Amino acid sequence: QKEVEQNSGPLSVPEGAIASLNCTYSDRGSQSFFWYRQYSGKSPELIMSIYSNGDKEDGRFTAQLNKASQYVSLLIRDSQPSDSATYLCAVNSYTGGFKTIFGAGTRLFVKA
Amino acid sequence: EAGVVQSPRYKIIEKKQPVAFWCNPISGHNTLYWYLQNLGQGPELLIRYENEEAVDDSQLPKDRFSAERLKGVDSTLKIQPAELGDSAVYLCASSTDRDRNEQFFGPGTRLTVL
């Protein structure tokens, strides 16, 4: 089992729709969770961080965390073609020593 | 505020040659990371520094890779000798503290080993 798992996609949604990206993690000791956006040929860019259970909203983005289910998600409302990118989930874990684990990412295509 | 700076952006070398990458983190960021990213994969940690101390180098292939962060600011990652399988993007990131650990990435160095 991978430590951080994401559906590789591609996930295709029409412009204006809600895109839902999911991530599961294996280490129950995980404390901090992040979503990064990576355009093709570019480096990852932090878009959301979440540290406690529940929802966190920032503009069109909402991160959702459920530690009991070891699940974190990212919702993108009113998706735009410019949102087309790979979205990386990253998890901080402290079990056995501090480490940050990235998922392999989900490719999102927003069709105009 | 300037972001993380990396150089060079691209490097093409022949196998068995040495190569070095340089990173200057965001001012005030004590923690610095070097990652390797292969196509279609997430970044994989090579080494993490807190100030000038390498606190996690468990994934660094020490037979050919080395890194340093003198004075706790900029850092250099070296490969000697390079192998074909080292072709990847090498990313540097920095953060202010380990607890929140919001990491900010540089543009990366794309290495091609022929």
mmCIF file of C-alpha atoms in Angstrom:
data_model
loop_
_atom_site.group_PDB
_atom_site.id
_atom_site.type_symbol
_atom_site.label_atom_id
_atom_site.label_comp_id
_atom_site.label_asym_id
_atom_site.label_seq_id
_atom_site.Cartn_x
_atom_site.Cartn_y
_atom_site.Cartn_z
ATOM 1 C CA GLN A 1 0.000 0.000 0.000
ATOM 2 C CA LYS A 2 1.327 3.407 -0.963
ATOM 3 C CA GLU A 3 1.614 5.883 1.882
ATOM 4 C CA VAL A 4 -0.310 8.568 -0.014
ATOM 5 C CA GLU A 5 -2.652 7.475 -2.769
ATOM 6 C CA GLN A 6 -4.357 9.498 -5.438
ATOM 7 C CA ASN A 7 -6.297 8.520 -8.508
ATOM 8 C CA SER A 8 -3.960 9.321 -11.387
ATOM 9 C CA GLY A 9 -6.829 10.382 -13.633
ATOM 10 C CA PRO A 10 -7.171 12.084 -15.906
ATOM 11 C CA LEU A 11 -10.252 13.670 -14.387
ATOM 12 C CA SER A 12 -12.174 15.608 -16.990
ATOM 13 C CA VAL A 13 -14.855 18.154 -16.049
ATOM 14 C CA PRO A 14 -16.672 20.815 -18.079
ATOM 15 C CA GLU A 15 -16.006 24.465 -17.458
ATOM 16 C CA GLY A 16 -18.075 25.781 -14.557
ATOM 17 C CA ALA A 17 -18.454 22.395 -12.890
ATOM 18 C CA ILE A 18 -17.105 21.244 -9.536
ATOM 19 C CA ALA A 19 -13.928 19.166 -9.677
ATOM 20 C CA SER A 20 -13.420 16.758 -6.795
ATOM 21 C CA LEU A 21 -9.949 15.401 -6.102
ATOM 22 C CA ASN A 22 -9.325 12.733 -3.493
ATOM 23 C CA CYS A 23 -6.387 11.507 -1.473
ATOM 24 C CA THR A 24 -5.990 8.761 1.118
ATOM 25 C CA TYR A 25 -3.055 8.210 3.428
ATOM 26 C CA SER A 26 -1.893 5.272 5.484
ATOM 27 C CA ASP A 27 -0.196 6.829 8.528
ATOM 28 C CA ARG A 28 -2.636 7.665 11.317
ATOM 29 C CA GLY A 29 0.061 9.854 12.875
ATOM 30 C CA SER A 30 -0.227 12.346 10.036
ATOM 31 C CA GLN A 31 -0.816 15.898 11.219
ATOM 32 C CA SER A 32 -0.632 18.303 8.275
ATOM 33 C CA PHE A 33 -2.044 18.044 4.791
ATOM 34 C CA PHE A 34 -1.393 20.041 1.656
ATOM 35 C CA TRP A 35 -2.584 20.405 -1.907
ATOM 36 C CA TYR A 36 -0.158 21.544 -4.576
ATOM 37 C CA ARG A 37 -0.950 22.425 -8.177
ATOM 38 C CA GLN A 38 1.632 21.604 -10.834
ATOM 39 C CA TYR A 39 1.325 22.830 -14.394
ATOM 40 C CA SER A 40 3.111 20.833 -17.070
ATOM 41 C CA GLY A 41 6.807 21.639 -17.055
ATOM 42 C CA LYS A 42 6.533 23.750 -13.904
ATOM 43 C CA SER A 43 7.219 23.150 -10.237
ATOM 44 C CA PRO A 44 4.544 22.475 -7.575
ATOM 45 C CA GLU A 45 2.703 25.477 -6.174
ATOM 46 C CA LEU A 46 1.027 25.367 -2.754
ATOM 47 C CA ILE A 47 -2.686 26.127 -2.983
ATOM 48 C CA MET A 48 -4.185 24.790 0.263
ATOM 49 C CA SER A 49 -3.104 23.528 3.665
ATOM 50 C CA ILE A 50 -5.349 21.933 6.281
ATOM 51 C CA TYR A 51 -4.531 20.752 9.779
ATOM 52 C CA SER A 52 -7.816 19.861 11.503
ATOM 53 C CA ASN A 53 -10.890 17.878 10.619
ATOM 54 C CA GLY A 54 -13.555 19.618 8.584
ATOM 55 C CA ASP A 55 -13.596 22.025 5.691
ATOM 56 C CA LYS A 56 -11.333 24.928 4.839
ATOM 57 C CA GLU A 57 -12.344 27.312 2.085
ATOM 58 C CA ASP A 58 -10.174 29.702 0.086
ATOM 59 C CA GLY A 59 -11.843 31.310 -2.876
ATOM 60 C CA ARG A 60 -12.963 28.615 -5.295
ATOM 61 C CA PHE A 61 -11.011 25.949 -3.402
ATOM 62 C CA THR A 62 -12.239 23.888 -0.461
ATOM 63 C CA ALA A 63 -10.093 21.332 1.320
ATOM 64 C CA GLN A 64 -11.810 18.657 3.383
ATOM 65 C CA LEU A 65 -10.089 16.502 6.000
ATOM 66 C CA ASN A 66 -11.367 13.402 7.760
ATOM 67 C CA LYS A 67 -8.627 11.948 9.946
ATOM 68 C CA ALA A 68 -10.771 9.027 11.113
ATOM 69 C CA SER A 69 -11.164 7.876 7.520
ATOM 70 C CA GLN A 70 -7.609 8.993 6.599
ATOM 71 C CA TYR A 71 -8.991 10.968 3.726
ATOM 72 C CA VAL A 72 -8.379 14.455 2.389
ATOM 73 C CA SER A 73 -10.044 16.027 -0.628
ATOM 74 C CA LEU A 74 -9.935 19.185 -2.704
ATOM 75 C CA LEU A 75 -13.000 20.690 -4.331
ATOM 76 C CA ILE A 76 -12.629 23.266 -7.085
ATOM 77 C CA ARG A 77 -15.821 25.194 -7.739
ATOM 78 C CA ASP A 78 -16.589 26.923 -11.033
ATOM 79 C CA SER A 79 -13.704 25.083 -12.688
ATOM 80 C CA GLN A 80 -11.834 27.030 -15.340
ATOM 81 C CA PRO A 81 -9.608 25.799 -18.189
ATOM 82 C CA SER A 82 -6.723 27.460 -16.329
ATOM 83 C CA ASP A 83 -7.280 24.931 -13.512
ATOM 84 C CA SER A 84 -6.104 22.161 -15.836
ATOM 85 C CA ALA A 85 -3.011 20.810 -14.108
ATOM 86 C CA THR A 86 -1.791 17.962 -11.931
ATOM 87 C CA TYR A 87 -2.844 18.230 -8.282
ATOM 88 C CA LEU A 88 -0.494 16.737 -5.719
ATOM 89 C CA CYS A 89 -1.568 15.718 -2.237
ATOM 90 C CA ALA A 90 1.148 15.915 0.435
ATOM 91 C CA VAL A 91 1.014 14.608 3.976
ATOM 92 C CA ASN A 92 3.239 15.354 6.975
ATOM 93 C CA SER A 93 3.796 12.396 9.212
ATOM 94 C CA TYR A 94 5.578 12.205 12.535
ATOM 95 C CA THR A 95 5.447 8.456 13.089
ATOM 96 C CA GLY A 96 8.980 7.101 13.040
ATOM 97 C CA GLY A 97 10.355 10.556 12.466
ATOM 98 C CA PHE A 98 9.129 13.582 10.591
ATOM 99 C CA LYS A 99 8.603 13.215 6.858
ATOM 100 C CA THR A 100 6.568 14.686 4.027
ATOM 101 C CA ILE A 101 5.102 12.241 1.551
ATOM 102 C CA PHE A 102 3.695 13.321 -1.805
ATOM 103 C CA GLY A 103 1.143 11.411 -3.804
ATOM 104 C CA ALA A 104 1.713 10.817 -7.504
ATOM 105 C CA GLY A 105 -0.913 13.405 -8.393
ATOM 106 C CA THR A 106 -4.224 13.563 -10.238
ATOM 107 C CA ARG A 107 -4.349 15.119 -13.686
ATOM 108 C CA LEU A 108 -7.316 17.438 -14.131
ATOM 109 C CA PHE A 109 -8.648 18.638 -17.471
ATOM 110 C CA VAL A 110 -11.266 21.363 -17.567
ATOM 111 C CA LYS A 111 -12.997 21.469 -20.943
ATOM 112 C CA ALA A 112 -14.089 24.842 -22.269
ATOM 113 C CA GLU B 1 9.615 38.718 -1.698
ATOM 114 C CA ALA B 2 11.851 36.654 -3.948
ATOM 115 C CA GLY B 3 11.035 32.983 -4.308
ATOM 116 C CA VAL B 4 13.304 29.978 -4.203
ATOM 117 C CA VAL B 5 16.063 30.322 -6.786
ATOM 118 C CA GLN B 6 17.656 27.355 -8.514
ATOM 119 C CA SER B 7 20.341 27.044 -11.125
ATOM 120 C CA PRO B 8 20.900 25.832 -13.697
ATOM 121 C CA ARG B 9 17.407 25.337 -15.121
ATOM 122 C CA TYR B 10 18.556 22.680 -17.554
ATOM 123 C CA LYS B 11 21.611 20.453 -17.683
ATOM 124 C CA ILE B 12 22.635 17.834 -20.214
ATOM 125 C CA ILE B 13 25.649 15.668 -19.415
ATOM 126 C CA GLU B 14 27.097 12.340 -20.413
ATOM 127 C CA LYS B 15 27.002 9.439 -18.002
ATOM 128 C CA LYS B 16 29.864 9.232 -15.525
ATOM 129 C CA GLN B 17 30.257 13.018 -15.542
ATOM 130 C CA PRO B 18 29.747 15.093 -12.384
ATOM 131 C CA VAL B 19 26.972 17.643 -12.023
ATOM 132 C CA ALA B 20 25.989 20.171 -9.371
ATOM 133 C CA PHE B 21 22.785 22.037 -8.628
ATOM 134 C CA TRP B 22 22.452 25.188 -6.570
ATOM 135 C CA CYS B 23 19.546 26.484 -4.511
ATOM 136 C CA ASN B 24 18.917 29.708 -2.639
ATOM 137 C CA PRO B 25 15.822 29.482 -0.399
ATOM 138 C CA ILE B 26 13.360 32.194 0.520
ATOM 139 C CA SER B 27 14.924 34.592 3.002
ATOM 140 C CA GLY B 28 14.229 33.516 6.565
ATOM 141 C CA HIS B 29 13.292 29.951 5.670
ATOM 142 C CA ASN B 30 15.329 27.686 7.912
ATOM 143 C CA THR B 31 14.261 24.392 6.395
ATOM 144 C CA LEU B 32 15.477 23.403 2.942
ATOM 145 C CA TYR B 33 14.565 20.323 0.927
ATOM 146 C CA TRP B 34 15.966 18.659 -2.146
ATOM 147 C CA TYR B 35 13.546 16.485 -4.070
ATOM 148 C CA LEU B 36 13.749 14.348 -7.165
ATOM 149 C CA GLN B 37 10.722 14.170 -9.441
ATOM 150 C CA ASN B 38 10.261 11.691 -12.253
ATOM 151 C CA LEU B 39 7.626 12.144 -14.942
ATOM 152 C CA GLY B 40 4.188 11.218 -13.679
ATOM 153 C CA GLN B 41 5.321 10.931 -10.072
ATOM 154 C CA GLY B 42 5.252 13.136 -7.026
ATOM 155 C CA PRO B 43 8.418 14.671 -5.587
ATOM 156 C CA GLU B 44 10.564 12.261 -3.577
ATOM 157 C CA LEU B 45 12.687 13.630 -0.772
ATOM 158 C CA LEU B 46 16.454 13.309 -1.108
ATOM 159 C CA ILE B 47 17.563 15.384 1.858
ATOM 160 C CA ARG B 48 16.163 17.863 4.373
ATOM 161 C CA TYR B 49 18.142 20.545 6.178
ATOM 162 C CA GLU B 50 17.189 22.471 9.265
ATOM 163 C CA ASN B 51 19.577 25.394 9.173
ATOM 164 C CA GLU B 52 22.936 23.846 8.271
ATOM 165 C CA GLU B 53 22.159 20.406 9.691
ATOM 166 C CA ALA B 54 21.081 17.560 7.439
ATOM 167 C CA VAL B 55 18.308 16.059 9.573
ATOM 168 C CA ASP B 56 16.984 13.528 7.049
ATOM 169 C CA ASP B 57 19.217 12.104 4.329
ATOM 170 C CA SER B 58 17.907 8.557 4.510
ATOM 171 C CA GLN B 59 16.812 8.589 0.848
ATOM 172 C CA LEU B 60 20.012 10.150 -0.511
ATOM 173 C CA PRO B 61 22.119 7.621 -2.494
ATOM 174 C CA LYS B 62 25.302 8.454 -0.677
ATOM 175 C CA ASP B 63 27.574 6.491 -2.982
ATOM 176 C CA ARG B 64 27.112 9.111 -5.681
ATOM 177 C CA PHE B 65 25.066 11.981 -4.239
ATOM 178 C CA SER B 66 26.255 14.597 -1.787
ATOM 179 C CA ALA B 67 24.822 17.838 -0.496
ATOM 180 C CA GLU B 68 25.872 20.727 1.636
ATOM 181 C CA ARG B 69 24.300 23.786 3.149
ATOM 182 C CA LEU B 70 27.111 25.869 4.502
ATOM 183 C CA LYS B 71 26.083 28.806 6.700
ATOM 184 C CA GLY B 72 22.504 27.539 6.674
ATOM 185 C CA VAL B 73 21.400 29.514 3.641
ATOM 186 C CA ASP B 74 22.032 28.309 0.101
ATOM 187 C CA SER B 75 22.678 24.697 -0.733
ATOM 188 C CA THR B 76 24.398 22.579 -3.363
ATOM 189 C CA LEU B 77 23.469 19.071 -4.471
ATOM 190 C CA LYS B 78 26.091 17.092 -6.354
ATOM 191 C CA ILE B 79 26.039 13.853 -8.321
ATOM 192 C CA GLN B 80 29.292 12.114 -9.150
ATOM 193 C CA PRO B 81 29.312 10.091 -11.307
ATOM 194 C CA ALA B 82 25.939 10.566 -12.968
ATOM 195 C CA GLU B 83 24.062 7.548 -14.295
ATOM 196 C CA LEU B 84 21.388 7.301 -16.971
ATOM 197 C CA GLY B 85 18.743 6.710 -14.295
ATOM 198 C CA ASP B 86 19.507 10.055 -12.668
ATOM 199 C CA SER B 87 17.675 11.870 -15.466
ATOM 200 C CA ALA B 88 14.853 13.699 -13.668
ATOM 201 C CA VAL B 89 13.834 17.096 -12.350
ATOM 202 C CA TYR B 90 15.615 18.133 -9.171
ATOM 203 C CA LEU B 91 13.517 20.429 -7.037
ATOM 204 C CA CYS B 92 14.536 22.586 -4.120
ATOM 205 C CA ALA B 93 11.950 23.786 -1.606
ATOM 206 C CA SER B 94 12.018 25.774 1.601
ATOM 207 C CA SER B 95 9.721 26.370 4.551
ATOM 208 C CA THR B 96 9.741 28.500 7.675
ATOM 209 C CA ASP B 97 9.177 25.742 10.172
ATOM 210 C CA ARG B 98 8.721 22.026 10.354
ATOM 211 C CA ASP B 99 5.352 22.000 12.091
ATOM 212 C CA ARG B 100 3.258 23.816 9.497
ATOM 213 C CA ASN B 101 5.718 22.925 6.787
ATOM 214 C CA GLU B 102 4.161 24.891 3.935
ATOM 215 C CA GLN B 103 6.819 24.298 1.333
ATOM 216 C CA PHE B 104 7.624 26.658 -1.511
ATOM 217 C CA PHE B 105 9.371 25.218 -4.519
ATOM 218 C CA GLY B 106 11.944 26.613 -6.866
ATOM 219 C CA PRO B 107 11.621 26.173 -10.649
ATOM 220 C CA GLY B 108 13.695 22.992 -10.630
ATOM 221 C CA THR B 109 16.627 21.739 -12.664
ATOM 222 C CA ARG B 110 15.871 19.311 -15.467
ATOM 223 C CA LEU B 111 18.793 16.899 -15.748
ATOM 224 C CA THR B 112 19.322 14.734 -18.803
ATOM 225 C CA VAL B 113 22.062 12.109 -18.654
ATOM 226 C CA LEU B 114 23.076 10.714 -22.051
#
